[in-house]
Rosetta silent file (secondary structure, phi, psi, omega in degrees, C-alpha in Angstrom):
SEQUENCE: MGKLNNKVAAIVSGSVLAVAISAGAAADDTGVSLSGNLGVVSDYKFRGVSQSDTGPAIQGGLDLDFGNGFYLGTWASQVDFAYSSDQTDFEQDFYGGYAGETASGMGYDVGYIYYAYHGSDQDEDYQEVYGSVSFGDLSLGFAYSDDYWYQAGEFVYLNAGYSFSLANDITLDVSAGLNLFDEEIFLSGSDSYIDYNVTVGKEFGGLALSASLVGTDASKAECYDLDWCEATVLAGATYSW
SCORE:     score description
SCORE:     0.000 S_00000001
   1 L     0.000  103.136 -167.425   -4.903  -16.780    0.182 S_00000001
   2 L   -66.534  -12.753 -176.669   -4.206  -15.041   -3.117 S_00000001
   3 L   -91.687    1.149  178.835   -4.117  -11.497   -1.767 S_00000001
   4 L   -72.193  125.570  169.417   -1.055  -12.045    0.383 S_00000001
   5 L   143.225  159.021  174.127    1.940   -9.954   -0.711 S_00000001
   6 H    45.588   58.959  176.001    3.127   -6.400   -1.105 S_00000001
   7 H    55.678   60.311  178.148    1.545   -4.977    2.012 S_00000001
   8 H    49.637   58.125 -179.974   -1.834   -6.737    1.742 S_00000001
   9 H    50.569   43.644  175.181   -2.220   -5.973   -1.952 S_00000001
  10 H    64.818   28.788  178.112   -1.233   -2.382   -1.253 S_00000001
  11 H    48.977   78.698 -175.761   -3.974   -1.881    1.360 S_00000001
  12 H    46.942   51.487  171.398   -6.943   -1.788   -0.977 S_00000001
  13 H    64.306   30.025 -177.738   -4.800   -0.598   -3.904 S_00000001
  14 L   -86.474  -13.899  178.412   -3.500    2.501   -2.188 S_00000001
  15 E  -128.497  160.398  178.965    0.144    2.173   -3.180 S_00000001
  16 E  -110.250  112.378  173.768    1.973    1.270   -6.335 S_00000001
  17 L  -121.157  177.672  172.933    4.452   -1.547   -6.046 S_00000001
  18 L   -63.473  139.952 -178.581    5.439   -4.084   -8.640 S_00000001
  19 L   -78.401  117.956 -178.030    2.434   -6.243   -9.448 S_00000001
  20 L  -151.165  145.334  172.168    3.097   -9.731   -8.101 S_00000001
  21 L  -111.720  115.796 -176.658    1.213  -12.669   -6.679 S_00000001
  22 L   -67.830  129.262  177.135    3.320  -14.454   -4.096 S_00000001
  23 L   -83.367  134.977  179.704    3.571  -18.155   -4.742 S_00000001
  24 L   -64.582  142.453  179.949    3.070  -20.315   -1.673 S_00000001
  25 E  -139.190  159.012  175.485    6.165  -22.097   -0.391 S_00000001
  26 L    55.984   40.095  178.916    7.058  -24.524    2.351 S_00000001
  27 L   -70.650  141.598  176.088    3.512  -25.813    2.689 S_00000001
  28 L  -112.581 -173.990 -174.033    2.972  -28.492    5.310 S_00000001
  29 L   -67.996  -17.116  179.464    0.233  -31.073    5.809 S_00000001
  30 L   -86.464   -4.263 -178.623   -1.970  -28.563    7.640 S_00000001
  31 L    91.669    0.294  178.128   -2.088  -26.229    4.626 S_00000001
  32 L   -73.063  134.882 -179.913    0.178  -23.616    6.229 S_00000001
  33 E  -140.658  151.109  178.701    2.461  -21.937    3.677 S_00000001
  34 E  -117.293  133.800  177.354    5.105  -19.247    3.651 S_00000001
  35 E  -133.894  159.694 -178.856    5.686  -16.908    0.718 S_00000001
  36 E  -145.048  165.249  176.897    7.957  -13.968    0.097 S_00000001
  37 E  -149.914  146.499  178.536    8.661  -11.146   -2.315 S_00000001
  38 E  -142.765  130.848 -176.126   11.587   -8.830   -3.024 S_00000001
  39 E  -157.262 -177.585  178.336   11.546   -5.950   -5.464 S_00000001
  40 E  -141.728  143.981  175.949   12.461   -2.444   -6.482 S_00000001
  41 E  -128.226  152.673 -179.480   10.392    0.536   -7.659 S_00000001
  42 L   -74.855  -20.402  173.906   11.495    3.768   -9.304 S_00000001
  43 L  -159.265  126.168  178.026    9.410    5.718   -6.765 S_00000001
  44 L   -85.520  105.150  177.868    7.549    4.331   -3.751 S_00000001
  45 E  -109.982  130.536  177.454    4.136    5.988   -3.850 S_00000001
  46 E  -120.463  119.491 -175.822    1.513    5.210   -1.224 S_00000001
  47 L    52.821   41.264  173.437   -1.997    6.493   -1.886 S_00000001
  48 L    85.595   -7.613 -174.261   -0.584    8.691   -4.608 S_00000001
  49 E  -112.151  130.766 -179.109    2.098   10.402   -2.473 S_00000001
  50 E   -64.273  134.237  175.414    5.817    9.656   -2.782 S_00000001
  51 L  -105.872    0.789 -175.396    7.360    8.065    0.284 S_00000001
  52 E  -128.674   28.201  179.355   10.899    8.069   -1.141 S_00000001
  53 L    52.743   40.860  179.183   11.330   11.732   -2.185 S_00000001
  54 L    65.185   12.520  178.711   10.549   10.648   -5.797 S_00000001
  55 L  -102.358  176.199 -178.369   13.568    8.295   -5.771 S_00000001
  56 L   -72.877  161.457  179.238   13.847    4.496   -6.046 S_00000001
  57 E  -147.438  141.457  172.273   13.214    2.094   -3.172 S_00000001
  58 E   -93.950  137.253 -173.832   13.987   -1.542   -2.391 S_00000001
  59 E  -139.749  156.422  175.870   11.056   -3.440   -0.860 S_00000001
  60 E  -172.765  161.139 -178.703   10.214   -6.922    0.355 S_00000001
  61 E  -157.422  167.022  175.082    7.948   -8.979    2.538 S_00000001
  62 E  -129.653  141.564 -179.545    7.024  -12.345    4.023 S_00000001
  63 E  -132.693  135.928  177.134    3.515  -13.793    4.373 S_00000001
  64 E  -112.507  115.810  179.948    2.246  -16.737    6.399 S_00000001
  65 E  -104.271  120.588 -176.510   -0.986  -18.285    5.099 S_00000001
  66 L   -83.585   -1.669  175.804   -2.643  -20.662    7.569 S_00000001
  67 L    78.750    0.449 -179.832   -4.741  -22.321    4.868 S_00000001
  68 L  -124.638   16.087 -179.820   -8.048  -21.529    6.605 S_00000001
  69 L   105.565  -24.522 -179.818   -8.433  -17.870    5.629 S_00000001
  70 E   -85.556  146.680  179.388   -6.233  -16.396    8.362 S_00000001
  71 E  -148.621  156.869  173.842   -2.902  -14.803    7.493 S_00000001
  72 E  -134.932  152.202  178.251   -0.010  -12.852    9.027 S_00000001
  73 E  -165.952  167.388  173.620    2.701  -10.876    7.305 S_00000001
  74 E  -141.185  150.423 -176.403    5.348   -8.213    7.362 S_00000001
  75 E  -148.971  143.610 -177.331    6.566   -5.885    4.632 S_00000001
  76 E  -140.105  153.840  178.165    9.313   -3.246    4.481 S_00000001
  77 E  -150.894  148.424  167.644   10.520   -0.489    2.180 S_00000001
  78 E   -64.666  143.607  174.010   13.140    2.202    2.058 S_00000001
  79 L  -135.810  159.941  176.343   11.640    5.669    2.622 S_00000001
  80 E  -150.080  105.578 -179.129   12.941    9.231    2.400 S_00000001
  81 L   -95.935   13.370  172.147   10.841   12.047    3.826 S_00000001
  82 L    59.037   33.772  172.451   13.533   14.648    2.993 S_00000001
  83 L   -68.971  146.612  177.581   14.174   15.700    6.573 S_00000001
  84 L   -70.596  -27.699  176.391   17.221   17.937    6.925 S_00000001
  85 L  -152.327  177.239  178.602   18.330   15.763    9.860 S_00000001
  86 L    54.642   53.065 -169.387   17.032   12.877   12.003 S_00000001
  87 L   -73.083  131.759  169.015   16.294   10.931    8.821 S_00000001
  88 L   -77.154  125.750 -173.247   13.665    8.171    8.651 S_00000001
  89 L   -95.481  -44.131 -177.873   15.334    5.287    6.814 S_00000001
  90 E  -152.667  158.018  177.498   12.695    2.616    6.299 S_00000001
  91 E  -105.600  138.394  174.418    9.104    1.604    6.895 S_00000001
  92 E  -133.297  128.034 -176.821    8.140   -1.788    8.297 S_00000001
  93 E  -113.396  144.290  176.463    4.547   -2.997    8.404 S_00000001
  94 E  -126.755  128.881 -174.659    3.012   -5.826   10.421 S_00000001
  95 E  -144.148  160.716  175.782   -0.436   -7.115    9.504 S_00000001
  96 E  -157.349  152.028 -178.483   -2.916   -9.908   10.015 S_00000001
  97 E  -172.884 -168.254 -179.802   -6.387  -10.677    8.807 S_00000001
  98 E  -138.147  132.985 -179.435   -8.930  -13.048    7.416 S_00000001
  99 E  -135.111  150.258  179.410   -9.936  -13.499    3.771 S_00000001
 100 E  -170.458 -164.990 -177.804  -12.360  -15.770    2.004 S_00000001
 101 E  -145.380  137.036  178.780  -15.166  -16.105   -0.497 S_00000001
 102 L   -78.221  170.041  179.188  -18.907  -16.538   -0.105 S_00000001
 103 L   -62.245  -26.484 -179.878  -20.936  -19.251   -1.826 S_00000001
 104 L   -84.075   -1.788  176.819  -22.057  -16.631   -4.354 S_00000001
 105 L    94.767    7.415  177.566  -18.450  -15.876   -5.308 S_00000001
 106 E   -82.447  123.547  177.342  -17.976  -12.568   -3.473 S_00000001
 107 E   -86.065  154.027  178.235  -14.476  -12.251   -2.061 S_00000001
 108 E  -149.486  156.169 -178.806  -13.743  -10.450    1.192 S_00000001
 109 E  -154.764  126.161  176.651  -10.745   -9.485    3.305 S_00000001
 110 E  -132.505  146.032 -178.595  -10.604   -7.797    6.734 S_00000001
 111 E  -173.669 -173.018 -177.748   -7.566   -7.091    8.864 S_00000001
 112 E  -133.334  142.140  177.984   -5.289   -4.876   10.920 S_00000001
 113 E  -139.224  139.693  176.468   -1.963   -3.265    9.999 S_00000001
 114 E  -116.983  125.040  179.893    0.647   -1.407   12.021 S_00000001
 115 E   -99.032  119.280  178.845    3.034    0.946   10.197 S_00000001
 116 E  -115.665  139.347 -179.156    6.399    1.402   11.942 S_00000001
 117 E  -121.890  135.650 -171.520    9.079    3.876   10.841 S_00000001
 118 E  -122.211  146.319  175.674   12.742    3.541   11.789 S_00000001
 119 L   107.466   -7.672 -177.378   15.712    5.868   11.916 S_00000001
 120 L  -133.454  154.471  174.484   14.066    9.003   13.266 S_00000001
 121 L   -86.751   -0.519  177.511   12.843   10.277   16.622 S_00000001
 122 L   -66.213  146.354  178.329    9.728   11.659   14.906 S_00000001
 123 L   -87.887   90.299 -175.194    6.420   10.094   16.002 S_00000001
 124 L  -111.992  -13.964 -177.534    5.334    8.597   12.669 S_00000001
 125 L   -62.972  146.012  174.041    3.965    5.155   13.620 S_00000001
 126 E  -157.523  171.903 -178.304    0.248    4.548   13.170 S_00000001
 127 E  -130.730  157.508  176.509   -2.308    1.758   12.797 S_00000001
 128 E  -142.664  153.401  161.387   -5.243    0.971   10.540 S_00000001
 129 E  -108.200  147.163 -176.467   -8.070   -1.492   10.184 S_00000001
 130 E  -140.986  161.680  176.578   -8.988   -2.377    6.618 S_00000001
 131 E  -160.406  154.127  177.108  -11.523   -4.323    4.621 S_00000001
 132 E  -153.665  155.905  172.444  -12.429   -5.044    1.026 S_00000001
 133 E  -130.000  150.656  178.863  -14.936   -6.942   -1.071 S_00000001
 134 E  -135.326  142.543  177.639  -14.521   -8.140   -4.642 S_00000001
 135 E  -128.137   96.678 -174.180  -16.990   -9.143   -7.326 S_00000001
 136 L    64.082 -120.929 -177.874  -15.094  -10.742  -10.178 S_00000001
 137 L   -92.074   -0.413  179.730  -12.602   -8.129  -11.360 S_00000001
 138 E   -97.785  134.442  177.400  -14.175   -5.270   -9.372 S_00000001
 139 E  -130.663  144.470  176.506  -12.956   -4.479   -5.854 S_00000001
 140 E  -129.235  135.914 -175.559  -14.158   -2.007   -3.218 S_00000001
 141 E  -145.651  167.348  175.964  -12.184   -1.245   -0.090 S_00000001
 142 E  -148.145  160.313  170.622  -11.748    0.953    2.956 S_00000001
 143 E  -145.938  149.395 -179.994   -9.195    1.677    5.676 S_00000001
 144 E  -137.809  134.702  173.881   -9.534    3.593    8.941 S_00000001
 145 E  -125.928  137.890  177.691   -6.932    5.047   11.298 S_00000001
 146 L   -79.147  -18.463  177.136   -7.670    6.673   14.638 S_00000001
 147 L  -159.817   98.369 -170.083   -4.511    8.805   14.299 S_00000001
 148 L   -70.824  179.350 -176.761   -2.820    8.831   10.885 S_00000001
 149 L   -46.851  137.401  177.781    0.860    9.331   10.002 S_00000001
 150 L    59.102   36.995  177.703    2.630   12.128   11.892 S_00000001
 151 L    54.545   48.681 -177.106   -0.335   12.526   14.286 S_00000001
 152 L   -86.875    7.093  178.089   -2.615   13.746   11.493 S_00000001
 153 L    84.581 -169.064 -178.708   -5.803   12.745   13.358 S_00000001
 154 L   -63.852  146.909 -175.766   -8.596   10.440   12.205 S_00000001
 155 E  -144.809  139.350  175.767   -8.393    9.191    8.635 S_00000001
 156 E  -129.865  135.252  178.109  -10.706    7.269    6.290 S_00000001
 157 E  -123.851  126.406  177.918   -9.727    5.796    2.939 S_00000001
 158 E  -119.391  135.410 -172.329  -12.276    4.617    0.345 S_00000001
 159 E  -143.154  147.594  172.532  -11.145    2.875   -2.812 S_00000001
 160 E  -135.972  141.454 -179.922  -12.479    1.225   -5.956 S_00000001
 161 E  -146.028  157.978  177.731  -10.506   -0.738   -8.534 S_00000001
 162 E  -140.900  139.882 -178.915  -10.972   -2.860  -11.630 S_00000001
 163 E  -115.438  130.201  178.628   -8.626   -5.375  -13.248 S_00000001
 164 E  -112.319  140.447  173.787   -8.596   -6.138  -16.979 S_00000001
 165 E   -99.446  119.811 -178.529   -6.986   -9.154  -18.630 S_00000001
 166 L  -104.581 -177.757  179.836   -5.315   -8.201  -21.905 S_00000001
 167 H   -65.884  155.761  176.183   -3.601  -10.216  -24.623 S_00000001
 168 H    60.501   33.114  176.874   -0.385  -12.132  -23.909 S_00000001
 169 H    60.949   27.770  175.108   -1.208  -12.435  -20.192 S_00000001
 170 E   -89.163  139.378  178.431   -0.821   -8.694  -19.645 S_00000001
 171 E  -111.322  148.021  174.717   -2.954   -7.134  -16.905 S_00000001
 172 E  -125.917  115.377 -178.840   -4.342   -3.605  -16.680 S_00000001
 173 E  -114.925  128.797  177.675   -5.360   -2.449  -13.195 S_00000001
 174 E  -123.991  142.925  178.130   -7.065    0.878  -12.552 S_00000001
 175 E  -155.781  158.725  175.631   -8.067    2.301   -9.186 S_00000001
 176 E  -144.284  145.352 -178.473   -8.993    5.531   -7.433 S_00000001
 177 E  -134.663  147.903  176.324   -9.156    6.370   -3.750 S_00000001
 178 E  -108.683  119.522 -179.411  -10.671    9.108   -1.606 S_00000001
 179 E  -102.408  118.854 -175.758   -8.518   10.194    1.348 S_00000001
 180 E  -119.957  126.105 -177.887  -10.482   11.927    4.142 S_00000001
 181 E  -115.832  146.442  177.032   -8.824   13.612    7.138 S_00000001
 182 L   -75.920  -26.165 -178.462  -10.355   14.953   10.311 S_00000001
 183 L  -133.468  158.423  179.655   -7.803   17.794   10.383 S_00000001
 184 L   -89.465   66.104 -178.063   -5.829   19.818    7.817 S_00000001
 185 L  -113.945  -44.722 -177.258   -2.442   18.458    8.883 S_00000001
 186 L   -63.645  -43.005  173.894   -1.430   15.848    6.304 S_00000001
 187 E  -110.847  154.593 -179.944   -1.960   18.355    3.455 S_00000001
 188 L   -80.689  108.588  175.558   -1.463   22.111    3.693 S_00000001
 189 L    77.542   17.758  179.977   -4.893   23.745    3.907 S_00000001
 190 E  -144.124  145.522  179.248   -6.895   20.698    2.778 S_00000001
 191 L  -113.516   15.484  178.023   -8.652   17.829    4.541 S_00000001
 192 E  -163.117  156.492  170.640   -9.110   15.514    1.543 S_00000001
 193 E  -160.126  163.466  178.119   -7.636   14.453   -1.775 S_00000001
 194 E  -111.089  134.716  172.357   -8.145   11.829   -4.491 S_00000001
 195 E  -114.952  157.227 -179.996   -5.423    9.439   -5.633 S_00000001
 196 E  -148.656  155.128  171.540   -5.418    7.280   -8.745 S_00000001
 197 E  -151.297  147.381  175.815   -3.259    4.728  -10.484 S_00000001
 198 E  -128.754  117.897 -173.210   -3.211    2.872  -13.779 S_00000001
 199 E  -124.534  129.939  172.571   -0.860   -0.125  -13.853 S_00000001
 200 E  -107.551  128.733 -176.465    0.152   -2.420  -16.703 S_00000001
 201 E  -139.897  157.157  175.931    1.847   -5.611  -15.552 S_00000001
 202 E  -150.482  139.316  178.749    3.139   -8.948  -16.786 S_00000001
 203 E  -103.492  142.860  175.406    4.579  -11.957  -14.972 S_00000001
 204 E  -126.954   85.737 -172.672    7.464  -14.107  -16.144 S_00000001
 205 L    67.537 -123.470  179.223    7.418  -17.046  -13.777 S_00000001
 206 L   -85.524   -3.593 -178.060    8.169  -15.592  -10.357 S_00000001
 207 E   -99.103  127.751  177.943    9.232  -12.223  -11.783 S_00000001
 208 E  -117.845  130.743  177.456    6.604   -9.507  -12.218 S_00000001
 209 E  -113.982  145.681 -178.776    7.244   -6.287  -14.127 S_00000001
 210 E  -147.728  153.321  171.518    4.989   -3.238  -14.042 S_00000001
 211 E  -132.623  135.560 -171.728    4.627    0.303  -15.328 S_00000001
 212 E  -138.092  144.443  167.458    2.238    2.691  -13.612 S_00000001
 213 E  -104.807  119.014 -174.668    0.790    6.157  -13.884 S_00000001
 214 E  -129.894  137.369  178.418    0.188    7.421  -10.339 S_00000001
 215 E  -166.210 -176.258  177.368   -1.040   10.783   -9.121 S_00000001
 216 E  -140.146  171.007  173.414   -3.404   12.842   -7.003 S_00000001
 217 L   -95.562    7.631  178.819   -5.634   15.878   -7.396 S_00000001
 218 L   -73.932  139.345  178.248   -3.689   17.715   -4.656 S_00000001
 219 L   -76.888  164.925  178.287   -1.956   20.902   -5.750 S_00000001
 220 L   -63.689  -34.730  177.693    1.761   21.483   -5.266 S_00000001
 221 L   -65.382  -40.732  177.573    0.911   24.092   -2.597 S_00000001
 222 L   -66.331  -26.398  179.835   -1.223   21.537   -0.722 S_00000001
 223 L   -93.655   28.218  176.365    1.719   19.126   -0.980 S_00000001
 224 L    57.588   37.890  177.448    4.007   21.625    0.808 S_00000001
 225 L    60.028   26.312  174.929    5.545   22.769   -2.515 S_00000001
 226 L  -105.044  163.944  179.714    6.970   19.295   -3.125 S_00000001
 227 L   -89.460    6.404 -170.903    6.590   17.119   -6.240 S_00000001
 228 L   -64.299  -27.568 -174.660    5.424   14.132   -4.195 S_00000001
 229 L   -97.487   -3.555 -175.509    1.730   14.400   -5.127 S_00000001
 230 L   -78.379  156.494  178.736    2.134   15.032   -8.852 S_00000001
 231 L   -62.814  133.572 -175.582    1.322   12.494  -11.579 S_00000001
 232 E  -142.879  144.322  171.533    4.329   10.263  -12.266 S_00000001
 233 E   -94.138  124.599 -176.307    5.113    7.258  -14.435 S_00000001
 234 E  -116.851  157.590  174.195    6.741    4.545  -12.307 S_00000001
 235 E  -128.319  147.421 -179.843    8.414    1.224  -13.032 S_00000001
 236 E  -148.269  153.894  175.815    8.706   -1.786  -10.762 S_00000001
 237 E  -142.324  131.069 -179.953   10.075   -5.328  -10.651 S_00000001
 238 E  -136.844  134.572  172.829    9.325   -7.943   -7.981 S_00000001
 239 E  -106.316  128.687 -178.288   10.412  -11.524   -7.591 S_00000001
 240 E  -118.542  146.557  179.266    8.070  -13.759   -5.575 S_00000001
 241 L  -143.114    0.000    0.000    8.601  -17.246   -4.208 S_00000001
């Protein structure tokens, strides 16, 4: 299942990690395979917003592909929400889903993910259901949470992306997402924002390198006077096995 890795391909392209396709490992006669990835990014941005206070983060995950479309996985990253005390140290995600392709060549992926945060007594955990369809290099996706991060209420995420193949096996991926909130809690005085990313990547065997431009249309005031939502150029490296 080619979409396994880096938090289910960044949950319909909502975060920027190093671009990598996990290679299947330890396959048995039933088609079950285990793959993993370990990497670092100069800033962990999820849906355009920094999760590491604009600093670097170490990340990694494991994915179990059952060979019949079903998959399970976990993924973790350092985070820094700049609390003065009671600091959240890292995020750990657990997910499972089903992916496949129709006879006409349309790809699809549906699943569930639980986001867990460790190191703080703050109530930050939340869950989502997600889905995506792909037509060649074009992908369309969504995610829904009944109560988003930090009890921000109902949340809907809509995303579109396109992947270009350039010379010398370089890839160019562009995407944009619409973040819709039921309440004005996640942002100050706003119930929606748009995120975008443009990523150039290249693989060298199991090592993938990437450079990305990531940002949102949220103002600094809407982002609680932090730089987390501003456009930033990021770099990432991930090794997959």
